[in-house]
Amino acid sequence: MKTRLTELLGCEYPIIQTAMGWVAEPKLVAATCNAGGFGFLAGATIPPKEMEATILETKKLTDKPFGVNFHMYQTNAAEIVAMVVRHGVKAVSYSRSPGKKMISQLKAAGVVCIPTVGALKHAIKAVEMGADAVTVQGGEGGGHTGSIPTSILLPQVVEALDVPVVAAGGFKDGKGLISAMAYGAEGIAMGTRFLMTKNSPVPEATLDRYVGTNNPGSIIVSKAIDGMPQRMITNEFLAELENAGPLKKLMLAISNGLAFRKYTGMSLVSMLKTALKMRGEGEMTAAQTIMAANAPMVIQKAMVDGKPGEGVLPAGQIAGAIDSLLSCEELIQEIMQEANQQLDRLNQLTTNSQSHKKSELEESVTV
């Protein structure tokens, strides 16, 4: 299946694996790419000193093109851009605080730039700043998300832009792929579905919690983690945090901020500069800036430490409709098989309609 997206990224199928923190590591990305999709490494949670080794490891596991995701306000953003260019990484994805200078540098090197947005105005601005394509995430999507459903947001963005648009939020199968393309998208992007695969590095205890979530309504949006809307599976930790007072939330934020600084190797001055930049660009309030380090560290509890009740479980609502783990190869082949079946079904409807009209015309001529 060829679309402008597959031509842009050099992949076989219009299916993107998104960059989930602590999850989108070399084995998952390579498995996605080897199966014909396109995967992004989660550069926002990979320690700066390990970033280059991670890119090289991915290149050892696949000879297919892949991408790197990062925030352009990260203290090591310039280094990531240099690595991406140096190692011939095909694409980058990013969200908040796009840096026009960095985008220009990437585009000059032939790197495809695909930001993720959750609003029409952000999609338009992203293209004005140089985006080659845009991933549009509806409110059903996991992690930080907006409030507009994919079915409403996607056609608005498609109509407003000339670049390829990728649909995200609520996708898991071939029916979803065809529905997205019917809206005008050039492909789909999935995070939760790839997290819930046999190639996922997520510990078994945490994966069991995801698979056992059979009610999409229990995958809620909360601001308790970092002050911004974030969709996740309800669990013990979230329930406790929702009911916590301001002092407890502040202490958690400070604790996680120090832990994140230690993990990334950032100096306290660098961390404060990053926080001030995020606040200065209007992305966050002062309170949200203080809480910003919460998300990566509490997600780590579940995704790395295997303690699903003690950390955050980011998930799109689609998790409530997934009850099995497939390999990336099995998943992508199943999606494409079902997509082709749906295309055949739609084509048959058209054929039947044409045959019916022809029959009516012949009858009228006979009469």
CSV table of C-alpha atoms in Angstrom, one decimal, residues 69-326:
chain,number,residue,atom,x,y,z
A,69,ASN,CA,11.6,11.5,18.8
A,70,PHE,CA,12.7,14.3,21.1
A,71,HIS,CA,11.6,17.6,22.6
A,72,MET,CA,13.4,20.6,21.1
A,73,TYR,CA,13.7,22.2,24.6
A,74,GLN,CA,15.8,19.2,25.9
A,75,THR,CA,19.2,20.3,27.0
A,76,ASN,CA,20.7,17.8,24.6
A,77,ALA,CA,18.5,18.7,21.7
A,78,ALA,CA,21.3,20.1,19.6
A,79,GLU,CA,23.3,17.0,20.2
A,80,ILE,CA,20.4,14.8,19.1
A,81,VAL,CA,20.0,16.8,15.9
A,82,ALA,CA,23.7,16.4,15.1
A,83,MET,CA,23.5,12.6,15.7
A,84,VAL,CA,20.4,12.3,13.5
A,85,VAL,CA,22.2,14.0,10.7
A,86,ARG,CA,25.5,12.2,11.3
A,87,HIS,CA,24.0,8.7,11.3
A,88,GLY,CA,21.5,9.3,8.5
A,89,VAL,CA,18.3,8.9,10.6
A,90,LYS,CA,15.4,9.2,8.2
A,91,ALA,CA,13.0,11.2,10.3
A,92,VAL,CA,12.3,13.0,13.6
A,93,SER,CA,9.1,13.6,15.5
A,94,TYR,CA,8.5,16.2,18.1
A,95,SER,CA,5.7,18.0,19.9
A,96,ARG,CA,6.0,20.9,22.2
A,97,SER,CA,8.3,23.9,21.6
A,98,PRO,CA,9.4,23.3,18.0
A,99,GLY,CA,12.7,25.1,17.3
A,100,LYS,CA,12.6,26.8,13.9
A,101,LYS,CA,16.4,26.8,13.6
A,102,MET,CA,16.6,23.1,14.4
A,103,ILE,CA,13.9,22.3,11.9
A,104,SER,CA,15.8,24.2,9.2
A,105,GLN,CA,19.0,22.3,10.1
A,106,LEU,CA,17.2,19.0,9.9
A,107,LYS,CA,15.5,19.8,6.6
A,108,ALA,CA,18.7,21.0,5.1
A,109,ALA,CA,20.2,17.5,5.8
A,110,GLY,CA,17.1,15.8,4.2
A,111,VAL,CA,15.6,14.6,7.5
A,112,VAL,CA,11.8,14.3,7.4
A,113,CYS,CA,10.1,16.4,10.2
A,114,ILE,CA,6.8,15.0,11.5
A,115,PRO,CA,5.4,16.8,14.6
A,116,THR,CA,2.5,15.5,16.6
A,117,VAL,CA,-0.3,17.9,17.3
A,118,GLY,CA,-3.7,17.9,19.0
A,119,ALA,CA,-5.3,21.0,17.5
A,120,LEU,CA,-5.9,22.5,14.1
A,121,LYS,CA,-4.1,25.7,14.9
A,122,HIS,CA,-1.0,23.8,16.0
A,123,ALA,CA,-1.1,21.7,12.8
A,124,ILE,CA,-1.1,24.8,10.6
A,125,LYS,CA,1.7,26.4,12.7
A,126,ALA,CA,3.8,23.2,12.4
A,127,VAL,CA,3.6,23.3,8.6
A,128,GLU,CA,4.5,27.0,8.6
A,129,MET,CA,7.6,26.2,10.6
A,130,GLY,CA,8.6,23.5,8.0
A,131,ALA,CA,7.0,20.2,8.9
A,132,ASP,CA,7.0,17.7,6.0
A,133,ALA,CA,4.0,15.8,7.5
A,134,VAL,CA,1.8,16.1,10.6
A,135,THR,CA,0.6,13.4,13.0
A,136,VAL,CA,-2.8,14.4,14.4
A,137,GLN,CA,-3.8,12.8,17.7
A,138,GLY,CA,-7.4,12.9,18.8
A,139,GLY,CA,-8.6,12.9,22.4
A,140,GLU,CA,-8.8,9.1,22.4
A,141,GLY,CA,-5.1,8.9,22.3
A,142,GLY,CA,-2.8,8.0,25.2
A,143,GLY,CA,-0.4,10.2,27.2
A,144,HIS,CA,-0.7,13.9,26.8
A,145,THR,CA,-3.7,14.5,24.7
A,146,GLY,CA,-6.4,17.0,23.7
A,147,SER,CA,-10.1,16.9,23.9
A,148,ILE,CA,-11.2,16.8,20.3
A,149,PRO,CA,-12.1,13.3,19.0
A,150,THR,CA,-10.1,12.0,16.0
A,151,SER,CA,-13.2,11.7,13.9
A,152,ILE,CA,-13.7,15.5,14.2
A,153,LEU,CA,-10.1,16.8,14.3
A,154,LEU,CA,-8.7,14.6,11.5
A,155,PRO,CA,-10.8,15.9,8.6
A,156,GLN,CA,-10.4,19.5,9.7
A,157,VAL,CA,-6.6,19.2,9.5
A,158,VAL,CA,-6.6,17.2,6.2
A,159,GLU,CA,-8.7,20.0,4.7
A,160,ALA,CA,-6.4,22.7,6.0
A,161,LEU,CA,-3.0,21.2,5.0
A,162,ASP,CA,-1.3,20.1,1.8
A,163,VAL,CA,1.3,17.9,3.5
A,164,PRO,CA,0.6,14.2,4.4
A,165,VAL,CA,-1.5,13.9,7.5
A,166,VAL,CA,-1.2,10.8,9.8
A,167,ALA,CA,-4.1,9.8,12.1
A,168,ALA,CA,-3.5,8.9,15.7
A,169,GLY,CA,-5.8,8.1,18.6
A,170,GLY,CA,-8.1,5.1,18.6
A,171,PHE,CA,-6.4,2.9,16.0
A,172,LYS,CA,-5.5,-0.8,16.3
A,173,ASP,CA,-6.5,-2.7,13.1
A,174,GLY,CA,-7.1,-2.6,9.3
A,175,LYS,CA,-10.6,-1.2,9.7
A,176,GLY,CA,-9.1,1.8,11.5
A,177,LEU,CA,-6.5,2.3,8.8
A,178,ILE,CA,-9.2,2.3,6.0
A,179,SER,CA,-11.4,4.7,8.1
A,180,ALA,CA,-8.5,7.1,8.6
A,181,MET,CA,-7.7,7.0,4.8
A,182,ALA,CA,-11.4,7.6,4.1
A,183,TYR,CA,-11.0,10.9,6.1
A,184,GLY,CA,-8.1,11.8,4.0
A,185,ALA,CA,-5.2,10.6,6.1
A,186,GLU,CA,-2.1,9.0,4.5
A,187,GLY,CA,-1.6,6.5,7.3
A,188,ILE,CA,-2.0,5.8,11.0
A,189,ALA,CA,0.2,6.1,14.0
A,190,MET,CA,-0.2,3.8,17.0
A,191,GLY,CA,1.4,3.8,20.4
A,192,THR,CA,-0.7,1.7,22.7
A,193,ARG,CA,-1.1,-1.1,20.1
A,194,PHE,CA,2.7,-1.4,19.7
A,195,LEU,CA,3.2,-1.2,23.5
A,196,MET,CA,0.9,-4.2,23.7
A,197,THR,CA,3.0,-6.5,21.5
A,198,LYS,CA,5.3,-9.4,22.1
A,199,ASN,CA,8.2,-7.1,21.0
A,200,SER,CA,7.5,-4.6,23.7
A,201,PRO,CA,10.1,-4.2,26.5
A,202,VAL,CA,7.4,-3.5,29.1
A,203,PRO,CA,7.5,-6.0,32.0
A,204,GLU,CA,5.0,-8.8,32.1
A,205,ALA,CA,3.2,-7.6,35.2
A,206,THR,CA,2.5,-4.2,33.5
A,207,LEU,CA,1.5,-5.8,30.2
A,208,ASP,CA,-1.0,-8.0,32.1
A,209,ARG,CA,-2.5,-4.8,33.5
A,210,TYR,CA,-3.0,-3.4,30.0
A,211,VAL,CA,-4.4,-6.6,28.6
A,212,GLY,CA,-6.7,-6.9,31.6
A,213,THR,CA,-8.2,-3.5,30.9
A,214,ASN,CA,-11.4,-4.3,29.1
A,215,ASN,CA,-13.3,-1.1,29.7
A,216,PRO,CA,-12.3,1.9,27.5
A,217,GLY,CA,-14.2,4.1,30.0
A,218,SER,CA,-11.7,3.3,32.7
A,219,ILE,CA,-8.9,4.9,30.7
A,220,ILE,CA,-9.3,8.5,31.8
A,221,VAL,CA,-7.8,11.9,31.3
A,222,SER,CA,-6.2,13.4,34.4
A,223,LYS,CA,-4.1,16.5,35.2
A,224,ALA,CA,-2.8,15.0,38.5
A,225,ILE,CA,0.6,13.9,37.1
A,226,ASP,CA,2.1,17.1,35.6
A,227,GLY,CA,-0.7,19.6,35.4
A,228,MET,CA,-1.5,18.8,31.8
A,229,PRO,CA,-4.3,16.5,30.4
A,230,GLN,CA,-2.9,13.0,30.2
A,231,ARG,CA,-4.9,9.9,29.3
A,232,MET,CA,-4.0,6.8,31.4
A,233,ILE,CA,-5.4,3.6,32.9
A,234,THR,CA,-6.9,4.2,36.3
A,235,ASN,CA,-4.8,2.4,39.0
A,236,GLU,CA,-3.9,2.6,42.7
A,237,PHE,CA,-1.2,5.3,42.2
A,238,LEU,CA,-3.5,7.6,40.1
A,239,ALA,CA,-6.3,7.3,42.6
A,240,GLU,CA,-4.0,8.3,45.4
A,241,LEU,CA,-2.6,11.2,43.5
A,242,GLU,CA,-6.0,12.5,42.5
A,243,ASN,CA,-6.9,12.8,46.1
A,244,ALA,CA,-3.6,14.2,47.3
A,245,GLY,CA,-3.3,17.7,48.6
A,246,PRO,CA,-1.1,20.5,47.1
A,247,LEU,CA,1.8,19.9,49.5
A,248,LYS,CA,2.0,16.2,48.7
A,249,LYS,CA,2.0,16.9,45.0
A,250,LEU,CA,4.7,19.5,45.4
A,251,MET,CA,6.9,17.1,47.3
A,252,LEU,CA,6.4,14.4,44.6
A,253,ALA,CA,7.3,16.9,41.9
A,254,ILE,CA,10.5,18.0,43.7
A,255,SER,CA,11.5,14.4,44.4
A,256,ASN,CA,10.9,13.3,40.8
A,257,GLY,CA,12.6,16.5,39.4
A,258,LEU,CA,15.8,15.6,41.3
A,259,ALA,CA,15.5,11.9,40.2
A,260,PHE,CA,15.0,12.9,36.6
A,261,ARG,CA,18.0,15.3,36.8
A,262,LYS,CA,20.2,12.5,38.1
A,263,TYR,CA,19.0,10.0,35.4
A,264,THR,CA,19.6,12.4,32.5
A,265,GLY,CA,22.8,13.8,34.0
A,266,MET,CA,21.4,17.4,33.7
A,267,SER,CA,22.9,20.0,36.0
A,268,LEU,CA,20.4,21.8,38.3
A,269,VAL,CA,21.1,25.0,36.3
A,270,SER,CA,20.4,23.3,33.0
A,271,MET,CA,17.2,21.9,34.4
A,272,LEU,CA,16.0,25.3,35.6
A,273,LYS,CA,16.9,26.8,32.2
A,274,THR,CA,14.8,24.2,30.5
A,275,ALA,CA,11.9,24.8,32.8
A,276,LEU,CA,12.1,28.5,32.3
A,277,LYS,CA,12.2,28.1,28.5
A,278,MET,CA,9.1,25.9,28.6
A,279,ARG,CA,7.3,28.4,30.8
A,280,GLY,CA,8.5,31.4,28.7
A,281,GLU,CA,7.2,30.0,25.5
A,282,GLY,CA,3.7,29.7,27.0
A,283,GLU,CA,3.7,25.9,26.9
A,284,MET,CA,3.2,25.6,30.7
A,285,THR,CA,2.2,27.5,33.8
A,286,ALA,CA,4.6,27.8,36.7
A,287,ALA,CA,2.9,25.0,38.5
A,288,GLN,CA,3.0,22.7,35.4
A,289,THR,CA,6.7,23.5,35.0
A,290,ILE,CA,7.4,22.4,38.6
A,291,MET,CA,5.5,19.1,37.9
A,292,ALA,CA,7.0,18.4,34.5
A,293,ALA,CA,9.5,15.9,35.7
A,294,ASN,CA,6.7,13.8,37.3
A,295,ALA,CA,5.5,12.1,34.1
A,296,PRO,CA,8.8,10.4,33.0
A,297,MET,CA,9.7,9.2,36.5
A,298,VAL,CA,6.3,7.8,37.5
A,299,ILE,CA,5.9,6.2,34.1
A,300,GLN,CA,9.3,4.5,34.6
A,301,LYS,CA,7.9,2.7,37.7
A,302,ALA,CA,5.4,0.8,35.6
A,303,MET,CA,7.3,0.5,32.2
A,304,VAL,CA,10.8,-0.3,33.5
A,305,ASP,CA,10.4,-1.4,37.1
A,306,GLY,CA,7.3,-3.6,36.4
A,307,LYS,CA,5.2,-2.0,39.2
A,308,PRO,CA,1.9,-1.2,37.5
A,309,GLY,CA,0.2,-0.2,40.8
A,310,GLU,CA,3.0,2.3,41.8
A,311,GLY,CA,3.4,4.3,38.6
A,312,VAL,CA,1.5,5.7,35.6
A,313,LEU,CA,0.0,3.6,32.8
A,314,PRO,CA,-0.3,5.9,29.8
A,315,ALA,CA,-2.8,4.4,27.3
A,316,GLY,CA,-5.2,5.3,24.5
A,317,GLN,CA,-8.8,4.2,25.1
A,318,ILE,CA,-8.2,1.6,22.4
A,319,ALA,CA,-6.4,-0.5,25.1
A,320,GLY,CA,-9.8,-1.4,26.4
A,321,ALA,CA,-10.4,-3.2,23.0
A,322,ILE,CA,-7.2,-5.1,22.9
A,323,ASP,CA,-7.1,-8.5,24.5
A,324,SER,CA,-4.0,-10.2,23.1
A,325,LEU,CA,-0.4,-9.7,22.4
A,326,LEU,CA,0.9,-10.2,18.8
